[in-house]
PDB file of C-alpha atoms in Angstrom:
ATOM      1  CA  MET A  24      95.676 127.365 119.593  1.00 65.00           C
ATOM      2  CA  THR A  25      96.114 124.326 117.203  1.00 71.00           C
ATOM      3  CA  SER A  26      96.094 120.549 118.271  1.00 72.00           C
ATOM      4  CA  SER A  27      99.702 120.532 117.230  1.00 74.00           C
ATOM      5  CA  GLU A  28     100.634 123.575 119.173  1.00 80.00           C
ATOM      6  CA  SER A  29      98.686 122.198 122.322  1.00 82.00           C
ATOM      7  CA  PHE A  30     100.821 119.138 121.733  1.00 85.00           C
ATOM      8  CA  GLU A  31     103.929 120.979 121.592  1.00 86.00           C
ATOM      9  CA  GLN A  32     103.350 123.026 124.499  1.00 86.00           C
ATOM     10  CA  ALA A  33     102.754 119.818 126.400  1.00 85.00           C
ATOM     11  CA  VAL A  34     105.953 118.574 125.533  1.00 88.00           C
ATOM     12  CA  LYS A  35     107.834 121.461 126.186  1.00 85.00           C
ATOM     13  CA  GLY A  36     106.557 121.458 129.752  1.00 85.00           C
ATOM     14  CA  LEU A  37     107.837 118.197 130.513  1.00 86.00           C
ATOM     15  CA  PRO A  38     110.926 117.973 132.818  1.00 84.00           C
ATOM     16  CA  PHE A  39     114.364 117.204 131.714  1.00 82.00           C
ATOM     17  CA  ASN A  40     114.523 113.645 133.234  1.00 85.00           C
ATOM     18  CA  GLU A  41     115.179 109.938 132.216  1.00 87.00           C
ATOM     19  CA  ASN A  42     111.298 109.124 132.606  1.00 89.00           C
ATOM     20  CA  SER A  43     110.421 111.763 130.146  1.00 90.00           C
ATOM     21  CA  THR A  44     113.269 110.736 127.570  1.00 91.00           C
ATOM     22  CA  ASP A  45     112.088 107.018 127.656  1.00 93.00           C
ATOM     23  CA  GLY A  46     108.444 108.001 127.450  1.00 93.00           C
ATOM     24  CA  LEU A  47     109.041 110.385 124.560  1.00 93.00           C
ATOM     25  CA  SER A  48     111.398 108.092 122.729  1.00 94.00           C
ATOM     26  CA  VAL A  49     108.263 105.636 122.682  1.00 95.00           C
ATOM     27  CA  MET A  50     105.990 108.094 121.679  1.00 93.00           C
ATOM     28  CA  LEU A  51     108.329 109.175 118.864  1.00 94.00           C
ATOM     29  CA  ARG A  52     108.443 105.510 117.601  1.00 94.00           C
ATOM     30  CA  LEU A  53     104.490 105.170 117.830  1.00 95.00           C
ATOM     31  CA  LEU A  54     103.914 108.457 115.813  1.00 94.00           C
ATOM     32  CA  ASP A  55     106.913 108.070 113.308  1.00 94.00           C
ATOM     33  CA  THR A  56     105.240 104.239 112.488  1.00 95.00           C
ATOM     34  CA  ILE A  57     101.907 106.036 112.132  1.00 95.00           C
ATOM     35  CA  GLN A  58     103.364 108.725 109.803  1.00 93.00           C
ATOM     36  CA  LYS A  59     105.270 106.024 107.703  1.00 93.00           C
ATOM     37  CA  ASN A  60     102.060 103.866 107.457  1.00 93.00           C
ATOM     38  CA  PRO A  61      98.959 106.141 107.690  1.00 90.00           C
ATOM     39  CA  THR A  62      96.517 103.720 106.548  1.00 89.00           C
ATOM     40  CA  ASP A  63      97.648 100.545 108.473  1.00 92.00           C
ATOM     41  CA  GLU A  64      95.407 100.014 111.286  1.00 90.00           C
ATOM     42  CA  LYS A  65      97.615  97.686 113.276  1.00 92.00           C
ATOM     43  CA  PHE A  66      99.814 100.816 113.821  1.00 94.00           C
ATOM     44  CA  ARG A  67      97.169 103.046 114.803  1.00 94.00           C
ATOM     45  CA  SER A  68      96.573 101.656 118.354  1.00 94.00           C
ATOM     46  CA  PHE A  69      98.224 100.071 121.202  1.00 95.00           C
ATOM     47  CA  SER A  70      97.277  98.304 124.677  1.00 94.00           C
ATOM     48  CA  SER A  71      98.136  99.941 128.010  1.00 93.00           C
ATOM     49  CA  THR A  72      99.023  96.561 129.375  1.00 93.00           C
ATOM     50  CA  ASN A  73     102.234  96.573 127.054  1.00 94.00           C
ATOM     51  CA  GLU A  74     105.187  96.184 129.345  1.00 95.00           C
ATOM     52  CA  LYS A  75     107.180  99.028 127.743  1.00 93.00           C
ATOM     53  CA  ILE A  76     103.810 101.350 126.915  1.00 94.00           C
ATOM     54  CA  ARG A  77     102.908 101.183 130.580  1.00 94.00           C
ATOM     55  CA  THR A  78     106.345 101.361 132.079  1.00 95.00           C
ATOM     56  CA  LYS A  79     107.868 104.039 129.884  1.00 95.00           C
ATOM     57  CA  LEU A  80     105.132 105.922 128.272  1.00 95.00           C
ATOM     58  CA  LEU A  81     102.026 105.653 130.707  1.00 95.00           C
ATOM     59  CA  SER A  82     104.352 106.477 133.597  1.00 93.00           C
ATOM     60  CA  MET A  83     105.507 109.609 132.069  1.00 91.00           C
ATOM     61  CA  HIS A  84     104.102 113.032 133.878  1.00 84.00           C
ATOM     62  CA  ASN A  85     100.897 113.859 132.047  1.00 87.00           C
ATOM     63  CA  ALA A  86     100.909 111.066 129.888  1.00 91.00           C
ATOM     64  CA  SER A  87      96.997 110.901 129.318  1.00 91.00           C
ATOM     65  CA  HIS A  88      97.198 114.739 128.522  1.00 89.00           C
ATOM     66  CA  LEU A  89     100.195 114.383 126.044  1.00 91.00           C
ATOM     67  CA  LEU A  90      98.620 111.140 124.068  1.00 93.00           C
ATOM     68  CA  SER A  91      95.260 113.105 123.710  1.00 91.00           C
ATOM     69  CA  SER A  92      97.057 115.944 122.333  1.00 90.00           C
ATOM     70  CA  ALA A  93      98.977 113.824 120.046  1.00 91.00           C
ATOM     71  CA  GLY A  94      95.688 112.673 118.505  1.00 92.00           C
ATOM     72  CA  PHE A  95      95.112 109.433 120.617  1.00 94.00           C
ATOM     73  CA  SER A  96      91.859 108.363 122.631  1.00 94.00           C
ATOM     74  CA  GLU A  97      91.642 105.849 125.117  1.00 94.00           C
ATOM     75  CA  ASN A  98      89.060 103.149 125.157  1.00 94.00           C
ATOM     76  CA  THR A  99      89.025 102.585 129.230  1.00 90.00           C
ATOM     77  CA  GLN A 100      86.919  99.511 128.637  1.00 92.00           C
ATOM     78  CA  THR A 101      89.381  97.694 126.541  1.00 93.00           C
ATOM     79  CA  GLY A 102      92.685  99.640 127.815  1.00 91.00           C
ATOM     80  CA  ARG A 103      93.375 100.370 124.322  1.00 95.00           C
ATOM     81  CA  TRP A 104      94.656 104.054 122.935  1.00 96.00           C
ATOM     82  CA  SER A 105      93.777 104.544 118.956  1.00 95.00           C
ATOM     83  CA  PHE A 106      95.317 107.272 116.971  1.00 94.00           C
ATOM     84  CA  THR A 107      92.024 109.282 115.873  1.00 91.00           C
ATOM     85  CA  GLY A 108      93.982 112.227 115.077  1.00 88.00           C
ATOM     86  CA  ASN A 109      94.650 113.980 111.809  1.00 87.00           C
ATOM     87  CA  VAL A 110      97.747 112.249 109.927  1.00 88.00           C
ATOM     88  CA  GLU A 111      98.627 115.494 108.293  1.00 86.00           C
ATOM     89  CA  GLY A 112      99.479 116.725 111.545  1.00 85.00           C
ATOM     90  CA  LEU A 113     101.906 114.126 112.444  1.00 89.00           C
ATOM     91  CA  LYS A 114     105.037 115.691 110.956  1.00 90.00           C
ATOM     92  CA  GLU A 115     104.659 118.622 113.330  1.00 90.00           C
ATOM     93  CA  ARG A 116     104.299 116.018 116.310  1.00 90.00           C
ATOM     94  CA  VAL A 117     107.298 114.294 115.538  1.00 91.00           C
ATOM     95  CA  ASP A 118     109.307 117.264 115.148  1.00 91.00           C
ATOM     96  CA  ALA A 119     108.242 118.557 118.540  1.00 90.00           C
ATOM     97  CA  VAL A 120     109.360 115.365 120.275  1.00 91.00           C
ATOM     98  CA  SER A 121     112.406 115.228 118.389  1.00 91.00           C
ATOM     99  CA  ARG A 122     113.268 118.628 119.255  1.00 90.00           C
ATOM    100  CA  TRP A 123     112.705 118.089 123.076  1.00 88.00           C
ATOM    101  CA  LEU A 124     114.844 114.844 122.719  1.00 90.00           C
ATOM    102  CA  SER A 125     117.657 116.800 121.227  1.00 91.00           C
ATOM    103  CA  ASP A 126     117.604 119.377 123.682  1.00 90.00           C
ATOM    104  CA  GLU A 127     117.508 116.965 126.461  1.00 87.00           C
ATOM    105  CA  ARG A 128     120.281 115.286 125.046  1.00 89.00           C
ATOM    106  CA  ASP A 129     122.014 118.392 124.833  1.00 92.00           C
ATOM    107  CA  ALA A 130     121.111 119.544 128.371  1.00 89.00           C
ATOM    108  CA  ARG A 131     122.413 116.145 129.609  1.00 87.00           C
ATOM    109  CA  PHE A 132     125.893 116.701 128.010  1.00 92.00           C
ATOM    110  CA  ARG A 133     126.330 119.881 129.361  1.00 93.00           C
ATOM    111  CA  ARG A 134     125.569 118.787 132.878  1.00 90.00           C
ATOM    112  CA  GLU A 135     128.115 116.066 132.553  1.00 92.00           C
ATOM    113  CA  ARG A 136     130.548 118.245 130.920  1.00 95.00           C
ATOM    114  CA  ASP A 137     129.974 120.959 133.568  1.00 94.00           C
ATOM    115  CA  GLN A 138     130.442 117.952 136.336  1.00 94.00           C
ATOM    116  CA  ARG A 139     133.794 116.951 134.828  1.00 94.00           C
ATOM    117  CA  ILE A 140     135.004 120.424 134.806  1.00 95.00           C
ATOM    118  CA  ARG A 141     134.151 120.996 138.515  1.00 94.00           C
ATOM    119  CA  ALA A 142     135.791 117.959 139.365  1.00 93.00           C
ATOM    120  CA  GLU A 143     138.893 118.766 137.514  1.00 93.00           C
ATOM    121  CA  LYS A 144     138.990 122.154 139.014  1.00 92.00           C
ATOM    122  CA  GLU A 145     138.573 120.530 142.629  1.00 91.00           C
ATOM    123  CA  ARG A 146     141.361 118.309 141.913  1.00 90.00           C
ATOM    124  CA  ASP A 147     143.551 121.112 140.517  1.00 89.00           C
ATOM    125  CA  ALA A 148     142.924 123.168 143.667  1.00 90.00           C
ATOM    126  CA  ARG A 149     143.750 120.394 146.098  1.00 87.00           C
ATOM    127  CA  GLU A 150     147.007 119.851 144.447  1.00 78.00           C
TER     128      GLU A 150
END
């Protein structure tokens, strides 16, 4: 299994919930920024103490595995994650995250629609 496939499997295994959505939205921005600026070192690492990174991305289920399979490695002494992966594989990773976010948005829409339909049917049954 390639590293892109491993990453895609890790993403597919995430539960559809707000925590995963928030975390993957942050990851998408990180990967997309690296993809757009592949030689700019300032975009290739982040601190685990950054509030948004810590509360959204690192709090996500299996975050360390997901980051590692995305091409990041952690320096535990400094608390920084650096992208050391292959830049050519970023498009597949960005696409995998984008697909998951789209699927989650569609699933949320269907849940909300189904709840409205049930509520309308219950209201109609009472009338």
